[in-house]
Structure formats: C-alpha cells, structure tokens
XYZ file of C-alpha atoms in Angstrom:
100
model
C -18.548 -0.165 -15.576
C -16.060 -2.700 -14.193
C -16.155 -3.675 -10.518
C -13.009 -5.025 -8.866
C -12.936 -6.845 -5.524
C -9.933 -6.754 -3.188
C -10.510 -8.856 -0.075
C -6.987 -8.285 1.277
C -5.907 -4.763 0.233
C -2.583 -3.309 1.323
C -0.516 -0.184 1.534
C 2.834 -0.771 -0.150
C 5.498 1.222 1.724
C 8.531 1.321 -0.589
C 11.872 2.491 0.817
C 15.012 3.268 -1.185
C 17.940 2.808 1.246
C 21.488 3.425 0.080
C 22.837 0.504 2.127
C 21.540 -2.160 4.477
C 23.836 -2.586 7.475
C 22.687 -5.037 10.153
C 22.800 -3.651 13.692
C 22.782 -0.014 12.551
C 20.149 2.586 11.759
C 19.604 2.571 7.999
C 18.254 5.662 6.297
C 16.459 5.777 2.979
C 16.988 8.354 0.270
C 13.237 8.371 -0.478
C 9.984 6.606 0.350
C 6.743 5.962 -1.534
C 3.314 4.809 -0.383
C 0.988 3.069 -2.864
C -2.383 1.346 -2.655
C -2.040 -2.348 -3.418
C -3.894 -5.604 -3.812
C -4.870 -7.307 -7.055
C -8.287 -5.684 -7.448
C -6.993 -2.215 -6.585
C -4.121 -2.666 -9.036
C -6.626 -3.565 -11.775
C -8.834 -0.552 -10.926
C -5.778 1.714 -11.012
C -4.804 0.422 -14.459
C -8.374 0.707 -15.773
C -8.557 4.277 -14.464
C -5.321 5.128 -16.304
C -6.926 3.704 -19.478
C -9.967 5.983 -18.916
C -12.299 3.054 -18.183
C -15.024 3.416 -15.561
C -14.266 1.207 -12.555
C -15.316 0.844 -8.934
C -12.882 -0.640 -6.406
C -14.538 -2.747 -3.713
C -13.292 -4.709 -0.729
C -12.658 -4.580 3.012
C -10.541 -2.021 4.918
C -9.827 -1.230 8.549
C -8.118 1.313 10.769
C -6.084 4.364 9.833
C -4.376 2.426 7.035
C -7.758 1.692 5.487
C -8.719 5.360 5.752
C -5.470 6.328 3.995
C -6.163 3.790 1.239
C -9.662 5.195 0.675
C -8.419 8.791 0.586
C -5.661 7.864 -1.888
C -8.151 6.133 -4.195
C -10.336 9.248 -4.034
C -7.307 11.441 -4.817
C -6.654 9.297 -7.907
C -10.285 9.677 -8.992
C -11.119 5.987 -8.505
C -14.647 5.442 -7.125
C -14.771 2.913 -4.297
C -17.271 1.032 -2.165
C -15.384 -0.643 0.695
C -16.729 -2.242 3.859
C -15.056 -0.547 6.855
C -14.249 -2.826 9.783
C -14.586 -1.495 13.351
C -11.348 -3.168 14.452
C -8.049 -4.151 12.899
C -5.972 -2.533 10.200
C -5.447 -2.839 6.476
C -2.073 -4.534 6.021
C 1.174 -2.742 5.179
C 3.829 -4.284 2.928
C 7.339 -2.924 3.484
C 9.551 -3.167 0.406
C 13.238 -2.272 0.122
C 14.346 -1.244 -3.375
C 17.733 -0.423 -4.824
C 20.015 -2.046 -2.247
C 23.431 -2.973 -3.584
C 24.374 -6.280 -1.937
C 28.009 -7.390 -1.774
C-alpha cells in the first residue's frame, strides 16, 4: 500500500472559453472539475495502474467535501483531516483561448 500526503489540495476548475474579451461576459463551451495537488495526482495515477493507495491530507469547507466525494467516486481510499473553518482552494484554469 502506498500512502500519499497532500497538505494543500485543490479543485482544478478548467474552463474552455471560445474567446476572452475584456469588459464583457465570456462564456465557456465546457467546464471540468478535477481533484488536484501533488499527492492526489500521484494517488490518481497509482489507482489507474491498479496499485493500492491511500490519499491523505487536509481539507475544509464544501470544496473539501466535494474533493472527498470525487476521490470516493474514483475508488481512491482517503484519510483526510477535515478543518472546521476555511475552504480547500480552487484553481481556475482557462484552456483553448486563441490570442491575437
């Protein structure tokens, strides 16, 4: 069994906008939400390779609850400390923008 530790986990919110126009509302063609952080990324890869792993770390708030439920959905066992206050961070990423 391989234990991974992620002290600063994140939710990666990936947007795929068609354009990026300053001062206007920009819409995306699709969005994705992934669990992130080095230890979680390693546990995800190990799980895909059919290796037994346990993801560990610290989470907080509704974002931490989402992260835990997504790990469970992927079949990755976890043992995270849940904080009473604060939130697990969110990274916003914009992919596929054509810049001129």
